[in-house]
Structure formats: C-alpha cells, structure tokens
Tab-separated table of C-alpha atoms and ligand atoms in Angstrom:
chain	number	residue	atom	x	y	z
A	1	MET	CA	-7.445	18.219	-59.431
A	2	ASP	CA	-7.769	20.608	-56.467
A	3	VAL	CA	-6.155	18.522	-53.753
A	4	VAL	CA	-4.174	15.323	-53.318
A	5	ILE	CA	-4.555	13.542	-49.936
A	6	ILE	CA	-1.719	11.213	-48.904
A	7	GLY	CA	-3.200	8.363	-46.854
A	8	ALA	CA	-6.328	6.242	-47.139
A	9	GLY	CA	-6.781	5.732	-43.402
A	10	VAL	CA	-9.817	7.095	-41.605
A	11	VAL	CA	-8.399	10.627	-41.454
A	12	GLY	CA	-7.558	10.772	-45.158
A	13	ALA	CA	-10.995	9.292	-45.980
A	14	ALA	CA	-12.908	11.787	-43.779
A	15	THR	CA	-10.836	14.616	-45.272
A	16	ALA	CA	-11.661	13.427	-48.802
A	17	TYR	CA	-15.339	13.248	-47.830
A	18	TYR	CA	-15.596	16.782	-46.449
A	19	ALA	CA	-13.281	18.318	-49.095
A	20	ALA	CA	-15.473	16.832	-51.867
A	21	ARG	CA	-18.593	18.123	-50.156
A	22	SER	CA	-16.998	21.621	-50.289
A	23	GLY	CA	-16.971	21.290	-54.024
A	24	LEU	CA	-13.265	20.389	-54.471
A	25	SER	CA	-12.007	17.616	-56.807
A	26	VAL	CA	-9.993	15.192	-54.737
A	27	ALA	CA	-7.429	12.411	-55.264
A	28	VAL	CA	-6.401	10.061	-52.513
A	29	VAL	CA	-3.105	8.138	-52.757
A	30	ASP	CA	-1.905	5.353	-50.478
A	31	ARG	CA	1.056	2.969	-50.724
A	32	GLY	CA	-1.180	0.164	-49.414
A	33	PRO	CA	-4.915	-0.657	-49.273
A	34	VAL	CA	-7.657	1.408	-47.653
A	35	ALA	CA	-7.206	1.253	-43.799
A	36	GLY	CA	-4.002	-0.744	-44.161
A	37	GLY	CA	-2.182	1.577	-41.666
A	38	THR	CA	-3.178	2.214	-38.019
A	39	THR	CA	-6.876	2.525	-38.919
A	40	GLY	CA	-7.037	-1.185	-39.545
A	41	ALA	CA	-5.456	-1.803	-36.086
A	42	GLY	CA	-7.693	0.560	-34.094
A	43	GLU	CA	-10.703	-0.261	-31.973
A	44	GLY	CA	-13.248	2.242	-33.028
A	45	ASN	CA	-13.999	3.938	-29.723
A	46	LEU	CA	-15.393	7.434	-30.285
A	47	LEU	CA	-14.689	8.821	-26.825
A	48	VAL	CA	-15.309	12.150	-25.201
A	49	SER	CA	-15.103	10.563	-21.697
A	50	ASP	CA	-11.284	10.272	-21.574
A	51	LYS	CA	-10.513	13.850	-22.679
A	52	GLU	CA	-10.046	16.710	-20.277
A	53	ALA	CA	-11.527	20.097	-21.025
A	54	GLY	CA	-9.425	21.695	-23.798
A	55	PRO	CA	-8.818	21.691	-27.575
A	56	GLU	CA	-8.837	17.911	-28.042
A	57	LEU	CA	-12.176	17.617	-26.227
A	58	ASP	CA	-13.636	20.415	-28.393
A	59	LEU	CA	-12.515	18.486	-31.462
A	60	ALA	CA	-13.991	15.234	-30.048
A	61	LEU	CA	-17.337	16.920	-29.285
A	62	LEU	CA	-17.493	18.280	-32.826
A	63	SER	CA	-16.622	14.876	-34.148
A	64	ALA	CA	-19.208	13.129	-31.959
A	65	GLY	CA	-21.939	15.161	-33.656
A	66	LEU	CA	-20.499	14.554	-37.103
A	67	TRP	CA	-20.282	10.743	-36.543
A	68	ARG	CA	-23.971	10.804	-35.615
A	69	GLU	CA	-24.742	12.576	-38.865
A	70	LEU	CA	-22.485	10.170	-40.833
A	71	ALA	CA	-24.170	7.123	-39.265
A	72	ALA	CA	-27.459	8.351	-40.748
A	73	VAL	CA	-26.063	8.768	-44.277
A	74	LEU	CA	-23.480	5.980	-44.579
A	75	PRO	CA	-24.593	2.349	-44.891
A	76	GLN	CA	-25.092	0.195	-41.823
A	77	GLU	CA	-21.690	-1.546	-42.219
A	78	ILE	CA	-19.864	1.138	-40.296
A	79	GLU	CA	-21.459	-0.451	-37.201
A	80	TYR	CA	-22.103	2.852	-35.443
A	81	GLU	CA	-23.385	2.222	-31.936
A	82	ALA	CA	-24.170	5.064	-29.560
A	83	LYS	CA	-23.723	2.757	-26.578
A	84	GLY	CA	-22.145	5.228	-24.064
A	85	GLY	CA	-19.090	4.857	-21.923
A	86	LEU	CA	-18.889	3.850	-18.253
A	87	VAL	CA	-15.814	4.897	-16.261
A	88	VAL	CA	-15.640	2.994	-12.973
A	89	ALA	CA	-13.869	4.206	-9.814
A	90	PRO	CA	-12.266	1.507	-7.701
A	91	ASP	CA	-12.028	3.753	-4.576
A	92	GLU	CA	-13.217	7.070	-3.113
A	93	ALA	CA	-10.052	8.942	-4.133
A	94	SER	CA	-10.474	8.098	-7.806
A	95	LEU	CA	-14.204	8.859	-7.646
A	96	ALA	CA	-13.404	12.290	-6.255
A	97	ALA	CA	-10.887	12.802	-9.103
A	98	LEU	CA	-13.468	11.707	-11.651
A	99	ARG	CA	-15.961	14.241	-10.235
A	100	THR	CA	-13.496	17.081	-10.700
A	101	PHE	CA	-12.595	15.816	-14.214
A	102	ALA	CA	-16.333	15.588	-15.212
A	103	ASP	CA	-17.077	19.084	-13.826
A	104	GLY	CA	-14.500	20.515	-16.254
A	105	GLN	CA	-15.851	18.380	-19.128
A	106	ARG	CA	-19.458	19.478	-18.464
A	107	GLU	CA	-18.494	23.117	-18.915
A	108	ALA	CA	-17.243	22.176	-22.364
A	109	GLY	CA	-20.576	20.462	-23.295
A	110	VAL	CA	-20.005	16.852	-22.209
A	111	GLU	CA	-22.863	14.903	-20.608
A	112	ALA	CA	-21.437	13.041	-17.564
A	113	VAL	CA	-23.818	11.369	-15.156
A	114	GLU	CA	-22.587	10.040	-11.787
A	115	ALA	CA	-23.822	6.533	-10.901
A	116	GLY	CA	-23.676	5.185	-7.400
A	117	ALA	CA	-22.298	1.761	-6.555
A	118	GLY	CA	-25.876	0.463	-6.222
A	119	GLU	CA	-26.717	1.351	-9.773
A	120	LEU	CA	-23.806	-0.448	-11.400
A	121	ARG	CA	-25.442	-3.905	-11.477
A	122	ASP	CA	-28.280	-2.495	-13.575
A	123	LEU	CA	-25.932	-0.659	-15.912
A	124	GLU	CA	-23.537	-3.589	-16.288
A	125	PRO	CA	-24.845	-6.853	-14.838
A	126	HIS	CA	-21.521	-8.713	-15.176
A	127	LEU	CA	-19.312	-6.042	-13.644
A	128	ALA	CA	-17.252	-7.268	-10.697
A	129	PRO	CA	-18.427	-6.020	-7.321
A	130	GLY	CA	-16.141	-3.463	-5.680
A	131	PRO	CA	-16.252	-0.108	-7.575
A	132	VAL	CA	-17.541	2.654	-5.321
A	133	GLY	CA	-19.160	4.532	-8.252
A	134	ALA	CA	-18.878	5.417	-11.871
A	135	PHE	CA	-19.542	8.050	-14.463
A	136	LEU	CA	-21.749	7.363	-17.433
A	137	TYR	CA	-20.955	9.250	-20.688
A	138	PRO	CA	-23.887	8.883	-23.124
A	139	GLN	CA	-22.003	10.643	-25.957
A	140	ASP	CA	-19.356	7.905	-26.202
A	141	ALA	CA	-19.950	5.709	-29.264
A	142	GLN	CA	-18.310	3.139	-31.522
A	143	VAL	CA	-17.701	2.383	-35.205
A	144	GLN	CA	-15.905	-0.332	-37.147
A	145	PRO	CA	-12.890	1.753	-38.243
A	146	ALA	CA	-11.862	0.004	-41.464
A	147	GLN	CA	-15.450	-0.053	-42.726
A	148	ALA	CA	-15.892	3.523	-41.733
A	149	ALA	CA	-12.812	4.554	-43.735
A	150	ALA	CA	-13.911	2.531	-46.744
A	151	ARG	CA	-17.456	3.933	-46.729
A	152	LEU	CA	-16.293	7.534	-46.259
A	153	LEU	CA	-13.836	7.180	-49.158
A	154	ALA	CA	-16.470	5.633	-51.442
A	155	ALA	CA	-18.994	8.323	-50.503
A	156	SER	CA	-16.466	11.064	-51.233
A	157	GLY	CA	-16.260	10.189	-54.912
A	158	ALA	CA	-12.508	10.918	-54.839
A	159	SER	CA	-10.233	9.283	-57.337
A	160	VAL	CA	-8.326	6.655	-55.326
A	161	HIS	CA	-4.782	5.510	-56.132
A	162	LEU	CA	-3.838	2.471	-54.014
A	163	GLY	CA	-0.512	0.693	-53.945
A	164	GLN	CA	1.237	3.965	-54.882
A	165	GLU	CA	3.936	5.231	-52.480
A	166	VAL	CA	4.476	8.971	-52.440
A	167	THR	CA	8.234	9.402	-52.890
A	168	GLU	CA	8.366	13.150	-53.510
A	169	ILE	CA	6.363	16.264	-52.812
A	170	LEU	CA	6.573	18.409	-55.941
A	171	THR	CA	7.077	22.084	-55.310
A	172	GLY	CA	7.637	25.191	-57.421
A	173	PRO	CA	8.088	28.878	-56.749
A	174	ALA	CA	4.494	29.255	-55.565
A	175	GLY	CA	4.608	26.239	-53.252
A	176	VAL	CA	3.272	22.719	-53.598
A	177	ARG	CA	2.519	21.336	-57.071
A	178	GLY	CA	1.585	17.750	-56.275
A	179	VAL	CA	3.209	14.426	-55.460
A	180	ARG	CA	5.297	11.858	-57.273
A	181	THR	CA	4.661	8.101	-57.016
A	182	PRO	CA	6.238	5.242	-59.007
A	183	GLY	CA	3.067	5.354	-61.149
A	184	GLY	CA	3.633	9.019	-62.102
A	185	ALA	CA	2.837	12.473	-60.836
A	186	LEU	CA	-0.474	13.588	-59.346
A	187	LEU	CA	-0.655	17.363	-59.747
A	188	ALA	CA	-2.664	19.707	-57.517
A	189	PRO	CA	-2.042	23.077	-55.835
A	190	ALA	CA	-2.731	21.518	-52.425
A	191	VAL	CA	-1.415	18.330	-50.774
A	192	VAL	CA	-2.753	17.004	-47.425
A	193	ASN	CA	-0.457	14.876	-45.315
A	194	ALA	CA	-2.871	12.301	-43.824
A	195	ALA	CA	-0.139	9.646	-43.479
A	196	GLY	CA	-0.786	8.973	-39.787
A	197	THR	CA	2.255	7.572	-37.977
A	198	TRP	CA	4.278	8.146	-41.136
A	199	GLY	CA	3.298	11.812	-41.322
A	200	GLY	CA	6.760	12.844	-40.102
A	201	ARG	CA	8.294	11.185	-43.187
A	202	ILE	CA	5.944	13.013	-45.555
A	203	ALA	CA	6.800	16.297	-43.826
A	204	GLU	CA	10.474	15.450	-44.297
A	205	LEU	CA	9.864	14.879	-48.029
A	206	ALA	CA	8.505	18.391	-48.115
A	207	GLY	CA	11.515	19.738	-46.217
A	208	VAL	CA	9.783	20.472	-42.900
A	209	THR	CA	9.803	18.830	-39.468
A	210	LEU	CA	6.818	17.191	-37.788
A	211	PRO	CA	7.930	14.909	-34.931
A	212	VAL	CA	5.333	12.108	-35.250
A	213	LEU	CA	6.397	8.977	-33.297
A	214	PRO	CA	4.862	5.512	-33.088
A	215	ARG	CA	3.136	4.521	-29.833
A	216	ARG	CA	2.442	0.799	-29.984
A	217	GLY	CA	-0.817	-0.755	-28.765
A	218	PHE	CA	-2.081	-4.337	-28.429
A	219	VAL	CA	-5.687	-5.465	-28.515
A	220	LEU	CA	-7.177	-8.771	-27.374
A	221	VAL	CA	-10.217	-10.204	-29.237
A	222	THR	CA	-12.284	-12.887	-27.506
A	223	GLU	CA	-14.416	-15.572	-29.081
A	224	PRO	CA	-17.966	-14.430	-29.935
A	225	LEU	CA	-19.910	-14.155	-26.660
A	226	PRO	CA	-23.552	-13.382	-25.856
A	227	GLN	CA	-23.960	-9.714	-24.916
A	228	LEU	CA	-22.010	-9.460	-21.635
A	229	VAL	CA	-20.796	-5.866	-21.851
A	230	ARG	CA	-23.297	-3.118	-22.625
A	231	HIS	CA	-21.156	0.033	-22.625
A	232	LYS	CA	-17.496	0.804	-23.195
A	233	VAL	CA	-16.207	0.076	-19.762
A	234	TYR	CA	-12.913	1.153	-18.314
A	235	ALA	CA	-11.335	1.968	-14.975
A	236	ALA	CA	-10.508	5.557	-14.075
A	237	ASP	CA	-6.751	5.099	-14.359
A	238	TYR	CA	-7.081	4.733	-18.157
A	239	ILE	CA	-7.413	8.496	-18.350
A	240	SER	CA	-4.004	9.159	-16.852
A	241	ASP	CA	-2.456	6.440	-19.145
A	242	VAL	CA	-3.805	8.232	-22.199
A	243	ALA	CA	-2.483	11.593	-21.063
A	244	SER	CA	0.920	10.289	-20.127
A	245	GLY	CA	3.899	10.749	-22.419
A	246	SER	CA	5.897	7.888	-20.864
A	247	ALA	CA	7.653	5.491	-23.187
A	248	ALA	CA	7.211	2.590	-20.750
A	249	LEU	CA	4.458	-0.028	-21.103
A	250	GLN	CA	1.136	1.236	-19.837
A	251	SER	CA	-2.048	-0.715	-19.739
A	252	SER	CA	-5.594	-0.103	-18.482
A	253	ALA	CA	-8.198	-2.181	-20.210
A	254	VAL	CA	-11.118	-0.741	-22.089
A	255	VAL	CA	-13.735	-3.489	-22.586
A	256	GLU	CA	-16.376	-3.378	-25.212
A	257	GLY	CA	-18.687	-5.828	-26.974
A	258	THR	CA	-19.133	-5.749	-30.746
A	259	PRO	CA	-22.200	-6.512	-32.880
A	260	ALA	CA	-20.643	-9.728	-34.113
A	261	GLY	CA	-20.068	-11.012	-30.572
A	262	PRO	CA	-16.331	-10.846	-29.873
A	263	VAL	CA	-15.368	-8.624	-26.969
A	264	LEU	CA	-12.506	-6.256	-27.682
A	265	ILE	CA	-10.002	-5.632	-24.845
A	266	GLY	CA	-7.635	-2.784	-25.525
A	267	ALA	CA	-5.191	-1.325	-25.396
A	268	THR	CA	-1.655	-1.046	-24.165
A	269	ARG	CA	0.571	1.932	-24.790
A	270	GLU	CA	4.342	1.978	-25.200
A	271	ARG	CA	6.921	3.698	-27.261
A	272	VAL	CA	9.197	1.040	-28.711
A	273	GLY	CA	9.574	2.343	-32.276
A	274	PHE	CA	8.009	0.094	-34.958
A	275	ASP	CA	8.802	-3.128	-33.029
A	276	ARG	CA	6.292	-5.724	-34.237
A	277	SER	CA	7.249	-8.536	-31.837
A	278	LEU	CA	4.573	-9.991	-29.624
A	279	SER	CA	4.644	-8.797	-25.980
A	280	VAL	CA	3.260	-11.478	-23.708
A	281	GLU	CA	3.527	-9.061	-20.793
A	282	ALA	CA	1.248	-6.565	-22.571
A	283	LEU	CA	-1.343	-9.262	-23.352
A	284	ARG	CA	-1.178	-10.654	-19.788
A	285	ARG	CA	-1.853	-7.252	-18.306
A	286	LEU	CA	-4.795	-6.618	-20.590
A	287	ALA	CA	-6.317	-10.031	-19.860
A	288	THR	CA	-5.867	-9.590	-16.078
A	289	GLN	CA	-7.362	-6.164	-16.007
A	290	ALA	CA	-10.360	-7.143	-18.186
A	291	ALA	CA	-11.059	-10.179	-15.997
A	292	ALA	CA	-10.854	-7.914	-12.924
A	293	LEU	CA	-13.575	-5.715	-14.410
A	294	PHE	CA	-15.662	-8.592	-15.771
A	295	PRO	CA	-14.853	-11.892	-13.944
A	296	VAL	CA	-16.892	-13.787	-16.584
A	297	LEU	CA	-14.175	-12.937	-19.144
A	298	ALA	CA	-11.648	-15.087	-17.241
A	299	ARG	CA	-13.371	-18.123	-18.831
A	300	ALA	CA	-13.547	-16.615	-22.340
A	301	ARG	CA	-11.113	-17.826	-24.982
A	302	VAL	CA	-9.005	-15.264	-26.839
A	303	LEU	CA	-9.414	-15.641	-30.617
A	304	ARG	CA	-6.604	-13.369	-31.584
A	305	THR	CA	-4.562	-10.364	-30.798
A	306	TYR	CA	-3.435	-7.563	-33.000
A	307	HIS	CA	-1.348	-4.442	-32.627
A	308	GLY	CA	-0.736	-1.080	-34.274
A	309	PHE	CA	1.247	2.073	-33.958
A	310	ARG	CA	-0.554	5.202	-32.891
A	311	PRO	CA	0.655	8.443	-34.451
A	312	TYR	CA	2.008	10.259	-31.336
A	313	LEU	CA	2.948	13.944	-31.171
A	314	PRO	CA	4.679	15.129	-28.042
A	315	ASP	CA	1.814	17.298	-26.777
A	316	HIS	CA	-0.849	14.669	-27.576
A	317	LEU	CA	-2.601	17.012	-30.018
A	318	PRO	CA	-2.858	16.285	-33.745
A	319	ALA	CA	-1.370	18.531	-36.426
A	320	ILE	CA	-4.268	19.924	-38.436
A	321	GLY	CA	-4.115	22.744	-40.970
A	322	PRO	CA	-1.941	24.586	-43.464
A	323	ASP	CA	1.823	24.502	-42.927
A	324	PRO	CA	3.008	28.143	-43.096
A	325	ARG	CA	6.474	26.914	-44.100
A	326	ILE	CA	5.311	25.482	-47.452
A	327	PRO	CA	2.344	27.118	-49.262
A	328	GLY	CA	-0.177	24.429	-50.328
A	329	LEU	CA	0.962	21.807	-47.830
A	330	LEU	CA	-1.581	20.897	-45.146
A	331	HIS	CA	-1.229	18.323	-42.360
A	332	ALA	CA	-3.889	16.091	-40.863
A	333	CYS	CA	-2.011	13.565	-38.789
A	334	GLY	CA	-0.703	12.789	-35.313
A	335	HIS	CA	-4.009	11.846	-33.675
A	336	GLU	CA	-2.453	9.227	-31.448
A	337	GLY	CA	-5.150	7.013	-29.837
A	338	ALA	CA	-8.093	9.076	-30.941
A	339	GLY	CA	-7.801	9.344	-34.734
A	340	ILE	CA	-11.007	7.353	-35.463
A	341	GLY	CA	-12.964	9.570	-33.105
A	342	LEU	CA	-11.380	12.798	-34.350
A	343	ALA	CA	-11.442	12.033	-38.093
A	344	PRO	CA	-14.625	13.840	-39.157
A	345	ALA	CA	-13.816	17.082	-37.281
A	346	THR	CA	-10.306	16.926	-38.793
A	347	GLY	CA	-11.832	16.591	-42.264
A	348	VAL	CA	-14.141	19.510	-41.688
A	349	LEU	CA	-11.242	21.729	-40.504
A	350	ILE	CA	-9.087	20.796	-43.505
A	351	ALA	CA	-11.947	21.263	-45.928
A	352	ALA	CA	-12.621	24.753	-44.465
A	353	ALA	CA	-8.899	25.620	-44.843
A	354	LEU	CA	-8.882	24.412	-48.418
A	355	ALA	CA	-12.081	26.190	-49.384
A	356	GLY	CA	-11.211	29.398	-47.454
A	357	ALA	CA	-14.310	28.971	-45.314
A	358	GLN	CA	-14.844	29.780	-41.626
A	359	PRO	CA	-13.938	26.674	-39.550
A	360	PRO	CA	-16.430	25.579	-36.888
A	361	LEU	CA	-13.757	25.866	-34.198
A	362	SER	CA	-10.340	27.482	-33.960
A	363	PRO	CA	-7.614	25.288	-35.491
A	364	ALA	CA	-4.867	27.331	-33.727
A	365	PRO	CA	-4.012	24.700	-31.026
A	366	PHE	CA	-3.346	22.169	-33.855
A	367	ARG	CA	-0.922	24.342	-35.807
A	368	PRO	CA	1.546	21.982	-37.524
A	369	ASP	CA	4.554	24.264	-37.063
A	370	ARG	CA	4.176	24.486	-33.239
A	371	PHE	CA	7.106	22.188	-32.504
A	372	ALA	CA	10.133	24.365	-32.148
A	373	GLU	CA	12.538	21.532	-32.472
A	374	ASP	CA	12.378	17.799	-33.017
A	375	PRO	CA	12.582	16.062	-29.578
A	376	ARG	CA	13.940	12.801	-31.114
B	401	FAD	C1	-4.334	-0.707	-30.610
B	401	FAD	C2	-4.903	0.577	-31.067
B	401	FAD	C3	-6.173	0.897	-30.654
B	401	FAD	C4	-6.781	2.110	-31.052
B	401	FAD	N1	-8.060	2.410	-30.674
B	401	FAD	C5	-8.579	3.557	-31.043
B	401	FAD	C6	-9.930	3.861	-30.667
B	401	FAD	O1	-10.620	3.062	-30.034
B	401	FAD	N2	-10.504	5.044	-31.071
B	401	FAD	C7	-9.739	5.953	-31.787
B	401	FAD	O2	-10.250	7.019	-32.112
B	401	FAD	N3	-8.465	5.711	-32.165
B	401	FAD	C8	-7.924	4.512	-31.815
B	401	FAD	N4	-6.600	4.252	-32.172
B	401	FAD	C9	-5.878	5.251	-32.945
B	401	FAD	C10	-6.314	5.265	-34.349
B	401	FAD	O3	-6.316	3.958	-34.866
B	401	FAD	C11	-5.427	6.210	-35.164
B	401	FAD	O4	-5.343	7.442	-34.526
B	401	FAD	C12	-6.010	6.410	-36.569
B	401	FAD	O5	-6.288	5.170	-37.166
B	401	FAD	C13	-5.068	7.200	-37.410
B	401	FAD	O6	-5.617	7.257	-38.730
B	401	FAD	P1	-4.867	7.932	-39.922
B	401	FAD	O7	-5.767	7.925	-41.064
B	401	FAD	O8	-4.281	9.213	-39.432
B	401	FAD	O9	-3.597	6.958	-40.103
B	401	FAD	P2	-3.507	5.596	-40.887
B	401	FAD	O10	-4.708	4.740	-40.716
B	401	FAD	O11	-2.182	4.940	-40.417
B	401	FAD	O12	-3.383	6.013	-42.385
B	401	FAD	C14	-2.206	6.560	-42.904
B	401	FAD	C15	-2.022	5.989	-44.277
B	401	FAD	O13	-0.942	6.650	-44.931
B	401	FAD	C16	-0.330	5.732	-45.788
B	401	FAD	N5	1.037	6.200	-46.091
B	401	FAD	C17	2.034	6.427	-45.252
B	401	FAD	N6	3.096	6.860	-45.921
B	401	FAD	C18	2.778	6.912	-47.248
B	401	FAD	C19	3.489	7.288	-48.417
B	401	FAD	N7	4.744	7.673	-48.438
B	401	FAD	N8	2.771	7.202	-49.609
B	401	FAD	C20	1.503	6.791	-49.653
B	401	FAD	N9	0.817	6.453	-48.533
B	401	FAD	C21	1.457	6.473	-47.368
B	401	FAD	C22	-0.302	4.419	-44.995
B	401	FAD	O14	-0.216	3.351	-45.873
B	401	FAD	C23	-1.676	4.512	-44.290
B	401	FAD	O15	-2.699	3.810	-44.947
B	401	FAD	C24	-6.045	3.047	-31.828
B	401	FAD	C25	-4.746	2.724	-32.250
B	401	FAD	C26	-4.193	1.445	-31.861
B	401	FAD	C27	-2.816	1.111	-32.344
C-alpha cells in the first residue's frame, strides 16, 4: 500500500480518486460509513460567488473545472447541476459593495454578470420585489454530496475499511509507517488526515497541533415543490457571514431547489462545540430569511431539518499538504463550509504531493504547520 487516507468523506474520497489516478495504491479507513461525517450534513453548493479573490478562490476555481470533468465521468447520481448562483442586493450600498467584490473576483477568473432590478423577474420569477440589483455567477453549481463521495470512492478502486476507528498513527525513525485500528494495522509510508472536523484529533495522535474546531450549521428541507427556485439564491450579507470568525449565531439563507423537488434552505453558522441540540432560533431565522427572498416559501411545509459541524480553521483556509513536522503525514482537512466544493482540487494537490509531481497551483497558503499556536 502506498497511502492510507483517514476519512471517507468527500475530501478523503476525492483524494483517493486522484491518488489512485496517479498510479498509487490506496486504502481508505473510516470509523463510520461513507459520508457519515460532515459530508452527509452538507448542502452541495459548489460556489465561487462567495469567495473573495485569494487562495481559497483559486482553489474553488480549480475545483469548479474538476467537478465539471467529474460530472462527465461519474454516474448521474451525483446530481451535478451547473445552475449558477444569484446574489441579490437589497439596497444601493450592498450593490456597490458587490460590484467591488466582483471586480476582484473577475481578475482571478470568475464570471460575474450584473443584473438590474428589471431583469430579476426573468431570472427568478418568484423572487420578492425589492432588490435593487444582483450578480449572476454562472460557474456556481451543485452536487449531492453523499452520492458524490460514494461515487468518487467507488471510482478510485481504493480498498475501503469502514467501521474502523484510527486509534494510533504508527511512526518509525523515517516517519509515518501507517495507522492502527481495532481491526489491525494498515501499513503505508504515507498517511493522509482527511478526518474533517476531527482532523485536529488525528494530528494530535501524530503528535502535532492543527486547531480544527466545529462550526455548527442547520439546514431546512421543504416538502417537494414544483420548480420555484432556478439558481442558488442568497442575499449579499451571506458573504460577510461566511468570512466572519464570530462564534455567535449567524444566518443568511441560501435557497436552492433540488432535482427531487425539496428546496434546501441553509445554513446557519455558530461555534458551540459539538452541541447537537435543536436551535429553534436558528431555524426561525432561516425560515424568515428564505420567505423574505421567496414569499411563496412562507406557505411551504418543512419536511425536516438537519445539522452538521463544519471543520473550521481560524484563518478560514483548509490545511492541505505534507506536514513538515512528521515525514509521511499529509493533511487534507479544515475546509469549513466549502469542503464539498473544494474536494477535487484538494485531492489533486495531495496526489501531486504524494507522487512528487508539479501541483496545478501553489499549496503554500494551505501549509498545515502555519498555526504558530493553538488558539483554543
Ligand atoms: C449545514 C452545512 C452545510 C454545508 N453546505 C456546504 C455546501 O453547500 N458546500 C460545500 O462545499 N460545503 C458545505 N458544507 C461543508 C462541508 O460539508 C464540509 O466542508 C465537508 O463535508 C468536509 O468534508 P470532509 O471529507 O473533510 O469531512 P467529513 O465528511 O466529516 O469526513 C471526515 C471523516 O473522517 C472520519 N473520521 C474522523 N475521525 C476518525 C478516526 N479517528 N478514525 C477513522 N475515521 C475518522 C469521520 O467518520 C468522517 O467520515 C456544509 C456543512 C454544513 C454543516
């Protein structure tokens, strides 16, 4: 075995896929099922629209192209839809801020098209009147995250070990030797930490620090509805919510239809540890904001709600690449609210590091040892 990947979420699955395509033999180990972590609680937005120019946007643009390629080779069940995003501005000040934001993004390669108030009815017939304008982002897309992880993993041909918790990272004089699980040892000269929100614990097992924290999010799922929402639609203030590091409850609804009919309304953000209790306040805010964007949703019934814990790193960038502190240990975790979108590019960067190949973009901003001290 050339590499053991810890984590069968979308990031571990994409890493397995691209590592196998580089000719490496791969094992994936997870303590639960495929997509049983945050991947199974995500929404599947593949967004470039919410990212300001910089390393995360570069990673998202690389990923956007890779998802398009994957959609052509993986079966239909990943529900890839290149539907585009629509960011609406409630007033002139936020429209002006969006213009500046979009100018920076365009220089990085993003397509962003300004739409006047008069065009919004054609773009989204059920949108509430009021927004003074919007920006359309044709590169925004969507997948079904759990299916995407399962299909990537199957297509990788990796040997998959589910229900096996990694309890020890095995090391020797030359560095990493593999991992130990209750089922036995899996030996390889390289181990990838794709354990998402639990990536800090895996780092700890290896004797290094990576300050991954949980950032909780709730999603509302409506009853199946006829197609009411054509794009991914959200208000401009969502962008500042995503970029904020505040621990307090933040909510700005992103509304999207799904092929099966239910409309997904997500997602709140708050840092409350791994607290699984239901927050009526979070759900109330999401419902109110979604109905403000699309008044027709005020009459829709909510089928269910779910929540998950985003893997949050303090500078909002993932940790991707070899850990210089332990030869053979690589990290691919901490993607916060964008891990589905960023998974393929992460997989490509890790595969390049494993194979000693030239990466398609510089992994330097994602260096896993960049946190001088643990802020907890
Ligand atoms: C409400 C919500 C909405 C979201 N919406 C979006 C969205 O629209 N678009 C987007 O891009 N992202 C979204 N995200 C974020 C996205 O879901 C995550 O960034 C992504 O799923 C992280 O994937 P992962 O593979 O790194 O982690 P995970 O899916 O959590 O996988 C990690 C795996 O590691 C396993 N593991 C942990 N410890 C061990 C161990 N010791 N031994 C063995 N296995 C172990 C876990 O069981 C788990 O399966 C959302 C998140 C939430 C909570």
